[in-house]
XYZ file of C-alpha atoms in Angstrom:
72
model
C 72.875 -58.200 67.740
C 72.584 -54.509 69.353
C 74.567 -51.822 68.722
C 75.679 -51.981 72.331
C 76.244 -55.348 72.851
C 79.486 -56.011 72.363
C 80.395 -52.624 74.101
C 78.701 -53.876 77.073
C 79.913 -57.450 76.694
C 83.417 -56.134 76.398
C 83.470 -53.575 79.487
C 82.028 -56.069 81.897
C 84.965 -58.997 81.052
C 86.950 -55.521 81.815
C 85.275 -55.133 85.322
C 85.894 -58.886 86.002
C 89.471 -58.893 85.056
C 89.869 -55.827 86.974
C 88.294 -57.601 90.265
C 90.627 -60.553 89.460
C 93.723 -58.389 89.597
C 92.177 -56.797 92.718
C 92.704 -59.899 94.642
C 95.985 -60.793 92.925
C 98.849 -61.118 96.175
C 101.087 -57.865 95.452
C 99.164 -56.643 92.864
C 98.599 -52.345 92.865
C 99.545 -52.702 96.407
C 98.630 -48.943 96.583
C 95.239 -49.303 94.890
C 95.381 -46.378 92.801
C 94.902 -48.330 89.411
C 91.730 -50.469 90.787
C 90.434 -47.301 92.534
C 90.889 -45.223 89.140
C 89.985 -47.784 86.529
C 87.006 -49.571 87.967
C 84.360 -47.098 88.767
C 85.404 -45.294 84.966
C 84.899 -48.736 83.549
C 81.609 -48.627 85.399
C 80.599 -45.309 84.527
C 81.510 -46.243 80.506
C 78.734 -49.263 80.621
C 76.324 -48.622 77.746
C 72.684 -50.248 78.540
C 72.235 -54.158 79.265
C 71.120 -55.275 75.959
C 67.371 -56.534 75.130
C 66.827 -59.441 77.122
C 69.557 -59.267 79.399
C 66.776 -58.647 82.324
C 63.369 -60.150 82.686
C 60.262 -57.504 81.283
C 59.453 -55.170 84.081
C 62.881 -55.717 85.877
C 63.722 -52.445 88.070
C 66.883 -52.131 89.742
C 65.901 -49.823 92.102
C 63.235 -52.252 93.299
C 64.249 -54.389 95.892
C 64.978 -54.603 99.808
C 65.644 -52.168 101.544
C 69.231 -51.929 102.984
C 70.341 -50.899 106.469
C 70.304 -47.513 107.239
C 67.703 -47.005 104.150
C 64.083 -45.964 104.775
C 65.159 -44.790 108.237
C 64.383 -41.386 109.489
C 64.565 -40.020 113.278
């Protein structure tokens, strides 16, 4: 197993448990914890492990979105 692995393994059960709580009836009714927590969780995820996304996969390859690509 990768040195990362388990890191990465571990922070995104965080992120799901996180969106859980999210949309939990009264929970953080203020949002402050979700909006702090989640995007450091995000920022804290190590790289996907070997194998976690076919060879050549790019992320920033893909559709483009509305409002993307656009110019006046």
């Amino acid at each position: 197993m990768c040195a990362n692995c388990e890191d990465f393994h571990r922070t995104v059960i965080l992120l799901g448990a996180l969106a859980l709580y999210a949309d939990t009836l009264g929970a953080d009714a203020d949002q402050v914890f979700i909006e702090t927590v989640g995007p450091c969780l995000a920022a804290s995820l190590p790289e996907p492990p070997p194998g976690l996304f076919p060879p050549g996969y790019d992320p920033t390859d893909g559709p483009e979105y509305p409002g993307e690509g656009w110019t006046p």
